[in-house]
XYZ file of C-alpha atoms in Angstrom:
559
model
C 265.544 133.696 140.153
C 262.898 133.503 137.823
C 261.315 130.100 136.680
C 258.784 128.675 134.349
C 255.740 127.255 136.244
C 255.918 124.023 134.758
C 253.630 120.736 135.568
C 255.982 119.289 138.179
C 256.566 122.404 139.991
C 254.525 123.185 143.047
C 254.589 126.850 144.260
C 257.451 128.956 144.932
C 256.583 132.034 146.616
C 253.944 134.966 146.883
C 251.971 137.287 149.358
C 248.360 138.262 149.062
C 248.226 141.775 150.739
C 249.565 144.754 148.741
C 252.815 146.008 149.884
C 252.705 149.160 152.111
C 255.527 151.007 150.940
C 256.319 153.829 152.790
C 259.064 156.073 154.327
C 259.710 153.067 156.818
C 260.591 150.754 153.996
C 263.035 153.519 152.673
C 264.620 153.651 156.081
C 264.838 149.831 156.449
C 266.656 149.357 153.113
C 269.247 152.463 154.222
C 270.075 150.421 157.373
C 271.009 147.109 155.397
C 274.726 147.761 155.736
C 274.302 148.334 159.561
C 272.169 145.144 159.830
C 274.706 143.039 158.144
C 277.481 144.423 159.739
C 276.115 143.485 163.114
C 276.515 139.628 164.219
C 273.266 137.791 163.356
C 270.811 136.861 165.992
C 271.179 133.688 167.904
C 269.053 130.991 166.691
C 265.500 130.936 167.893
C 264.695 128.198 170.403
C 263.048 125.576 168.449
C 259.507 124.373 169.407
C 259.470 121.601 171.587
C 258.684 118.159 169.964
C 255.230 116.625 169.617
C 254.702 113.732 171.312
C 254.749 110.573 169.674
C 256.169 112.213 166.239
C 253.977 111.133 163.652
C 253.659 110.343 159.916
C 252.067 112.373 157.281
C 251.532 111.717 153.641
C 251.649 114.528 150.816
C 250.204 113.977 147.384
C 252.064 115.688 144.702
C 251.518 115.705 140.775
C 255.163 115.377 139.784
C 258.204 113.689 140.726
C 261.787 115.239 141.620
C 264.213 115.225 138.995
C 267.025 114.979 141.359
C 267.877 115.272 145.167
C 270.762 117.489 144.140
C 269.703 121.176 144.197
C 272.284 121.889 141.430
C 270.985 119.413 138.870
C 267.292 120.245 139.803
C 265.005 121.315 136.907
C 261.740 122.063 138.513
C 260.561 124.159 141.761
C 259.469 120.941 143.479
C 263.006 119.466 143.545
C 264.079 122.620 145.111
C 261.657 122.752 147.854
C 262.608 119.100 148.454
C 266.288 119.897 148.555
C 265.544 122.342 151.504
C 264.188 119.504 153.479
C 267.337 117.684 152.952
C 270.054 120.283 153.099
C 270.301 123.355 154.745
C 271.614 126.964 153.803
C 274.006 129.386 155.466
C 271.055 131.361 156.175
C 267.224 131.117 155.767
C 265.148 133.814 153.965
C 262.377 135.184 156.339
C 258.952 136.164 155.257
C 259.426 139.864 155.606
C 259.633 141.170 152.105
C 256.684 143.312 151.704
C 258.264 146.324 152.930
C 262.022 145.822 151.924
C 264.077 143.086 150.609
C 263.837 139.811 152.947
C 265.898 139.417 155.803
C 267.747 136.242 157.276
C 267.849 134.306 160.249
C 270.668 131.746 161.154
C 271.122 128.380 159.291
C 274.406 126.576 159.071
C 275.852 130.058 159.735
C 275.232 131.165 163.310
C 276.283 134.839 162.505
C 277.637 136.989 159.659
C 279.264 140.392 159.315
C 279.815 142.819 156.448
C 283.117 144.782 155.999
C 283.354 148.361 156.310
C 283.539 148.671 152.409
C 280.728 146.396 152.012
C 282.634 144.214 149.672
C 283.342 141.256 151.929
C 280.561 139.210 153.728
C 281.856 136.985 156.501
C 279.720 133.845 157.690
C 280.637 132.139 160.868
C 279.507 128.482 160.811
C 277.783 127.175 163.754
C 280.245 124.765 165.509
C 277.173 122.043 166.262
C 276.318 121.539 162.642
C 276.684 118.178 161.413
C 275.905 116.066 158.496
C 273.402 113.104 159.094
C 276.659 110.793 158.985
C 277.922 112.589 162.115
C 280.713 114.557 160.168
C 281.108 118.276 160.915
C 280.024 120.782 158.281
C 282.862 123.017 157.585
C 283.935 125.652 155.272
C 285.099 123.091 152.595
C 281.702 122.118 152.019
C 280.622 125.655 151.538
C 283.348 126.242 149.042
C 282.546 123.055 147.170
C 278.748 124.060 146.890
C 279.838 127.420 145.583
C 282.034 125.851 143.141
C 279.352 123.473 141.925
C 276.558 126.521 141.790
C 278.965 128.345 139.592
C 280.244 125.574 137.304
C 279.503 125.669 133.589
C 279.699 121.851 133.554
C 276.871 121.622 136.090
C 274.842 124.551 134.393
C 272.532 125.340 137.751
C 269.554 127.225 136.769
C 270.246 129.766 139.472
C 273.644 130.151 138.674
C 272.974 133.932 137.537
C 272.437 134.988 141.441
C 276.298 134.476 141.840
C 277.046 137.113 139.183
C 278.450 139.660 141.436
C 280.479 137.206 143.654
C 284.100 137.575 142.890
C 285.332 134.967 145.048
C 284.759 132.687 148.148
C 287.551 131.893 150.532
C 287.894 129.863 153.701
C 290.377 131.281 156.421
C 289.747 128.462 158.641
C 287.254 125.406 159.158
C 284.383 127.598 160.384
C 284.560 130.800 158.225
C 283.781 131.465 154.876
C 284.577 134.961 152.998
C 282.102 136.041 150.162
C 283.908 138.960 148.203
C 281.829 141.029 145.784
C 282.486 143.138 142.627
C 280.608 146.079 144.127
C 278.144 146.518 147.038
C 274.328 146.047 146.131
C 271.183 145.328 148.130
C 270.984 141.674 147.485
C 274.423 140.489 148.688
C 273.199 138.488 151.700
C 270.403 137.043 149.496
C 272.789 136.052 146.729
C 275.650 134.434 148.904
C 272.839 132.422 150.962
C 270.996 131.167 147.564
C 271.678 127.499 147.203
C 271.896 124.517 149.531
C 275.114 123.474 151.249
C 276.074 119.864 150.043
C 278.471 117.610 151.659
C 281.713 117.527 149.720
C 282.685 114.060 150.990
C 279.734 112.578 149.378
C 279.008 114.638 146.319
C 282.363 115.574 145.526
C 283.166 111.848 144.543
C 281.562 112.474 141.296
C 283.429 115.210 138.969
C 281.141 118.179 138.306
C 281.581 117.550 134.649
C 279.452 114.332 135.246
C 276.737 115.716 137.302
C 273.972 116.680 134.428
C 274.198 112.725 133.635
C 273.799 111.667 137.149
C 270.395 110.998 138.497
C 271.543 111.847 142.513
C 268.260 109.847 143.413
C 269.985 107.815 146.114
C 270.165 108.650 149.817
C 272.859 110.851 151.055
C 274.112 112.449 154.183
C 272.159 115.845 154.814
C 271.947 118.665 157.139
C 268.276 119.463 156.733
C 265.297 118.295 159.119
C 264.913 115.354 157.147
C 266.901 112.553 155.482
C 265.864 110.542 152.361
C 265.412 106.645 153.407
C 263.334 105.258 150.273
C 262.694 106.302 146.748
C 260.582 104.733 144.086
C 260.792 106.701 140.847
C 257.173 107.981 139.738
C 255.710 106.448 142.737
C 256.700 107.866 146.178
C 259.613 108.875 148.202
C 259.895 108.875 151.996
C 261.865 111.333 154.405
C 262.830 110.292 158.091
C 263.559 112.831 160.972
C 267.157 113.685 160.937
C 268.329 113.151 164.753
C 271.509 115.310 163.711
C 269.520 118.366 162.571
C 271.039 121.479 164.003
C 267.690 122.787 165.452
C 266.648 119.735 167.298
C 264.444 118.891 168.863
C 262.802 119.843 165.420
C 261.621 118.264 163.293
C 258.190 117.358 165.143
C 257.269 114.424 162.593
C 259.083 111.197 162.356
C 258.123 110.610 158.702
C 257.046 112.317 155.734
C 255.985 110.536 152.636
C 255.560 112.230 149.235
C 253.117 109.984 146.984
C 253.205 110.760 143.256
C 249.903 111.039 141.699
C 249.883 112.942 138.115
C 246.383 112.919 137.629
C 244.768 115.926 139.504
C 241.262 114.233 139.977
C 242.921 111.089 141.213
C 244.725 113.317 143.693
C 241.576 115.118 145.026
C 239.878 111.659 145.317
C 242.726 110.188 147.358
C 242.601 113.154 149.577
C 238.915 113.020 150.364
C 239.442 109.364 150.855
C 242.185 109.428 153.203
C 244.918 107.995 151.105
C 246.719 111.265 151.361
C 246.893 113.884 154.361
C 247.844 117.113 152.321
C 247.287 118.363 148.915
C 249.116 121.554 147.702
C 247.198 123.414 145.238
C 243.858 122.224 145.248
C 241.843 123.091 142.032
C 239.264 125.861 142.794
C 236.574 123.425 141.553
C 237.352 121.046 144.166
C 237.334 123.436 147.036
C 233.875 122.878 148.130
C 234.040 119.242 148.232
C 237.215 119.578 150.499
C 235.423 122.159 152.803
C 232.816 119.630 153.400
C 235.228 117.122 155.031
C 235.232 116.876 158.639
C 238.790 115.694 158.436
C 240.165 118.542 156.198
C 240.539 122.358 156.199
C 241.758 124.605 153.404
C 244.222 127.405 153.859
C 244.594 130.140 151.174
C 247.898 131.509 150.511
C 248.677 133.843 147.747
C 251.225 132.542 145.277
C 254.591 134.265 144.212
C 253.942 134.074 140.357
C 251.884 135.865 137.729
C 250.223 134.715 134.543
C 250.442 136.595 131.391
C 250.530 136.673 127.533
C 253.799 137.461 125.966
C 253.363 139.115 122.677
C 256.239 138.821 119.851
C 257.149 142.224 119.344
C 259.378 140.999 116.278
C 255.970 139.902 114.397
C 254.355 142.760 112.706
C 250.901 142.808 114.438
C 252.362 143.351 117.846
C 255.259 145.814 117.013
C 252.844 148.798 118.089
C 252.304 149.277 121.835
C 248.966 150.678 120.932
C 247.925 147.320 119.554
C 249.305 145.451 122.633
C 247.462 148.089 124.998
C 244.161 147.466 122.882
C 244.676 143.537 123.149
C 244.819 143.820 127.041
C 241.905 146.296 127.172
C 239.904 143.614 125.072
C 240.474 140.944 127.462
C 237.931 140.604 130.439
C 240.543 139.533 133.126
C 238.010 139.370 136.010
C 235.982 137.071 134.023
C 238.777 134.882 133.494
C 239.670 134.919 137.285
C 236.009 134.222 138.419
C 235.559 131.574 135.700
C 238.882 129.783 135.843
C 240.137 130.561 139.354
C 236.605 130.646 141.164
C 237.736 134.144 142.376
C 241.016 132.800 143.923
C 243.138 135.715 142.058
C 243.320 139.147 141.173
C 244.173 141.068 138.124
C 248.018 142.004 137.517
C 249.210 145.373 136.859
C 252.678 144.911 135.982
C 255.884 142.980 136.486
C 255.973 143.357 140.293
C 253.925 141.198 142.484
C 251.388 143.299 144.113
C 252.823 142.235 147.750
C 256.545 142.938 146.973
C 258.471 145.811 148.694
C 259.335 146.990 144.726
C 255.789 147.252 143.670
C 254.532 150.527 142.311
C 251.045 151.080 143.852
C 250.324 153.758 141.370
C 249.973 151.261 138.703
C 246.421 150.003 137.977
C 245.413 147.218 135.869
C 244.348 148.239 132.494
C 240.290 148.217 132.459
C 238.152 145.891 130.354
C 237.412 148.404 127.673
C 236.520 146.721 124.379
C 235.261 150.432 122.802
C 238.686 151.699 123.743
C 240.526 148.671 122.415
C 238.651 149.308 119.034
C 239.770 153.148 118.895
C 243.480 152.234 119.569
C 243.108 149.394 116.919
C 241.790 152.000 114.637
C 244.644 154.535 115.320
C 246.938 151.534 114.342
C 245.529 151.144 111.113
C 243.223 148.245 111.404
C 239.716 147.956 109.941
C 237.864 145.237 108.395
C 237.683 146.459 104.993
C 236.507 143.642 103.131
C 233.570 142.696 105.722
C 234.540 139.086 106.669
C 234.530 140.042 110.414
C 238.204 140.129 110.816
C 240.414 143.059 111.211
C 242.960 143.715 108.493
C 245.983 146.084 108.025
C 247.747 146.312 104.650
C 245.670 143.316 103.634
C 246.724 140.918 106.242
C 243.968 139.770 108.682
C 244.454 140.012 112.535
C 245.026 135.993 113.014
C 247.480 134.791 115.248
C 248.171 131.471 117.257
C 248.114 131.790 120.940
C 250.157 128.926 122.493
C 249.985 127.229 125.740
C 252.059 124.155 127.100
C 250.817 120.686 127.738
C 250.416 119.844 131.555
C 248.844 123.083 132.325
C 244.992 122.817 131.874
C 244.680 126.375 133.306
C 246.779 127.955 130.730
C 244.882 126.213 127.902
C 241.679 127.433 129.400
C 242.992 130.822 129.549
C 243.999 130.641 125.978
C 240.375 129.484 124.878
C 238.733 132.216 126.982
C 241.006 134.845 125.678
C 240.520 133.890 122.051
C 236.610 133.993 122.819
C 236.979 137.511 123.835
C 238.904 138.619 121.180
C 236.595 137.243 118.424
C 233.867 140.006 118.700
C 236.723 142.788 118.174
C 237.685 141.012 114.681
C 240.608 139.449 116.015
C 241.242 135.676 115.635
C 243.364 134.013 118.175
C 244.048 130.208 117.379
C 244.895 128.490 120.590
C 247.547 125.738 120.168
C 248.606 123.366 122.992
C 252.561 122.398 122.664
C 254.576 119.912 124.547
C 256.405 121.936 127.392
C 260.115 121.281 126.120
C 259.236 122.177 122.411
C 257.188 125.323 124.085
C 260.197 126.745 125.714
C 262.631 125.973 122.887
C 260.538 128.034 120.299
C 260.423 130.863 122.659
C 264.137 130.726 123.000
C 264.122 131.178 119.241
C 261.540 133.790 119.306
C 259.388 131.612 116.992
C 255.889 132.425 118.097
C 253.238 134.732 117.952
C 251.938 135.020 121.428
C 251.818 132.552 124.325
C 250.020 132.149 127.950
C 252.915 131.617 130.387
C 253.428 131.967 134.204
C 256.499 133.218 135.990
C 257.371 131.857 139.278
C 259.268 134.845 140.822
C 261.954 135.353 143.531
C 261.712 138.027 146.324
C 264.596 139.483 144.887
C 263.299 142.066 142.500
C 265.047 142.489 139.182
C 263.615 143.047 135.499
C 266.716 142.394 133.671
C 266.216 138.782 132.576
C 262.611 139.136 131.095
C 262.752 142.948 129.630
C 266.069 144.185 129.014
C 266.914 143.994 125.437
C 270.164 142.352 126.409
C 268.090 139.546 127.597
C 266.823 138.789 124.140
C 269.763 136.420 123.500
C 270.270 133.989 126.628
C 267.505 135.369 128.835
C 264.060 135.363 129.149
C 263.101 138.112 126.881
C 261.178 135.754 124.725
C 259.082 138.607 123.198
C 262.175 140.545 121.962
C 260.963 143.828 123.836
C 263.189 146.577 123.337
C 263.215 150.060 124.920
C 266.365 151.850 125.283
C 265.021 154.169 128.161
C 263.867 151.011 130.066
C 267.191 149.485 129.534
C 269.037 152.427 131.041
C 266.690 152.350 134.121
C 267.289 148.724 134.605
C 271.136 149.134 134.487
C 271.048 152.318 137.125
C 268.696 150.402 139.283
C 270.886 147.225 139.501
C 274.138 149.534 140.228
C 272.726 151.074 143.140
C 274.357 149.934 146.420
C 270.956 150.714 148.277
C 267.428 149.403 147.962
C 266.074 152.461 148.956
C 267.583 154.446 145.995
C 266.998 151.747 143.617
C 263.435 151.984 144.418
C 262.267 155.220 142.425
C 264.182 153.517 139.465
C 262.364 150.307 139.658
C 259.091 151.858 139.831
C 259.466 154.232 136.751
C 260.775 151.082 135.044
C 257.407 149.314 135.730
C 255.561 152.375 134.768
C 257.443 152.055 131.157
C 256.545 148.269 131.112
C 252.847 148.801 132.035
C 252.507 151.579 129.356
C 254.121 149.456 126.618
C 252.148 146.139 127.307
C 255.195 143.833 126.184
C 253.084 141.518 128.217
C 249.245 141.461 128.934
C 249.392 140.866 132.710
C 246.710 138.543 133.288
C 246.452 137.587 137.066
C 248.092 136.918 140.309
C 246.446 133.898 141.964
C 246.342 132.191 145.507
C 246.798 128.709 145.991
C 244.557 126.509 148.159
C 246.223 123.781 150.538
C 244.231 121.195 151.815
C 245.608 119.817 155.259
C 244.028 118.040 158.449
C 242.197 119.769 160.704
C 244.435 118.401 163.551
C 247.611 119.461 161.772
C 249.636 121.819 164.062
C 252.392 124.220 162.826
C 251.355 124.528 159.443
C 252.311 128.142 158.156
C 253.217 128.021 154.499
C 254.250 131.201 153.080
C 254.252 132.601 149.492
C 257.350 130.739 148.501
C 256.392 127.280 149.582
C 253.620 125.126 151.080
C 256.534 123.130 152.782
C 258.276 126.065 154.398
C 258.645 125.138 158.064
C 257.496 121.536 157.706
C 260.056 120.698 160.342
C 257.433 122.419 163.094
C 254.588 120.295 161.648
C 252.853 117.867 164.165
C 249.856 115.612 164.008
C 248.327 115.252 167.495
C 246.774 111.888 168.253
C 243.207 111.757 166.541
C 240.585 111.602 169.028
C 237.703 111.076 166.706
C 235.808 112.604 163.708
C 235.407 111.287 160.351
C 235.783 112.252 156.564
């Protein structure tokens, strides 16, 4: 599931090391059916509860939009939903060499039919909602109905595309039937939190988009919502009915909402908050000087890019798009804006995902090579005004970024400055986020700086297939018949190992055509107390495993 990285949305997923794709990876994917056919492992024994529990305050820039996963509109809301509502199974952080595995959640085990068209989940009989009622298959059916309802319009509904039906033979068994076998059956079935039907079912699905869902409700996650003040804070308390008790180890988690980044940093240093996700690189030194805090660096599951509108005459020629990429000094952008906490991006697959093609290298910074390509494409400064032109039209365009992202606005400014010596005038323009997205959906733009937050599920269709120019995310209207055919073939493969060479070839086509200038992948810096135990963020979220966090009693120290 691909998402815009908008202002209120903290991270989703990422990993900093390059995927070591090898024969072991292919073997692992070939064993997918066997792995699913076997019963899932028993739940891991939870860590012992920390003495005294504890309370932690996390500072965030944006508020939640809902406490209902299926009406959420930003990544942060989805992360909070995972703290309140469990899933059938929990994705593991093992996606460097193969599609991710899963461990038990509300389902204690699962098995795949011999024809690989039916995936059966067996609910854990101990699973309870925080109000004491049992979690049953009726809750799972209801949640799937919500996830796929056109009335609800969940942003992640596309992951249910190949699920033909969901049935419940009994109160503890749920059967997902698929239209065909494919590598992501487990991932797609488990995507989305399970909601209590007896609570959320009181509101007709058609009314969900108009309902705030900002009140406390029975949950099955490690925490329950106890207080919420819009735009100020919300408080979560330990759920004593959590399936994996004695977790969570903390008694209370408070999210303080402070939209201004400088205020967040100051509150962090003053002790008004304990944790800050995504510390700006220019504040890192101040945090490192604190005796109370430490920084944890975690690669992010996102990449930043420039999308070129290939319907505009300036950007129809792949040689021009390649020249633009070669004219941009991406290492300088990374050093200047990220303080080195990033790396140049080479293509549409993050460098640590199993599907990444390691043979693709980022295009070099080569202004002279860029000039040659532009000349081949017919551009020259024929009137001596310092700007290239072709057919009497100067090489001038608007480079958009969205309000709420100082980073992307700064990228646009740096890129404009780097293109000017080549005779290209890029005019940076900052636009309100809603208008920014609406213009892209209409293909009404020249170029823009964007960031995609990626899933560990690899699929290029939504952003690069010509069919996604309408109703998808192919905002630049890029089209390649060869690429379309490869994507369709890769999506039709039942095994990840067989799809892998197709996905790699598709990446090479995109890297050659440069419908995007792939700018950089980045790392995020998380500030936490030095005494915080159990903090193990992964690329998907800083809050993964929050139920295992604990704050031993402070014995001394200072700011």
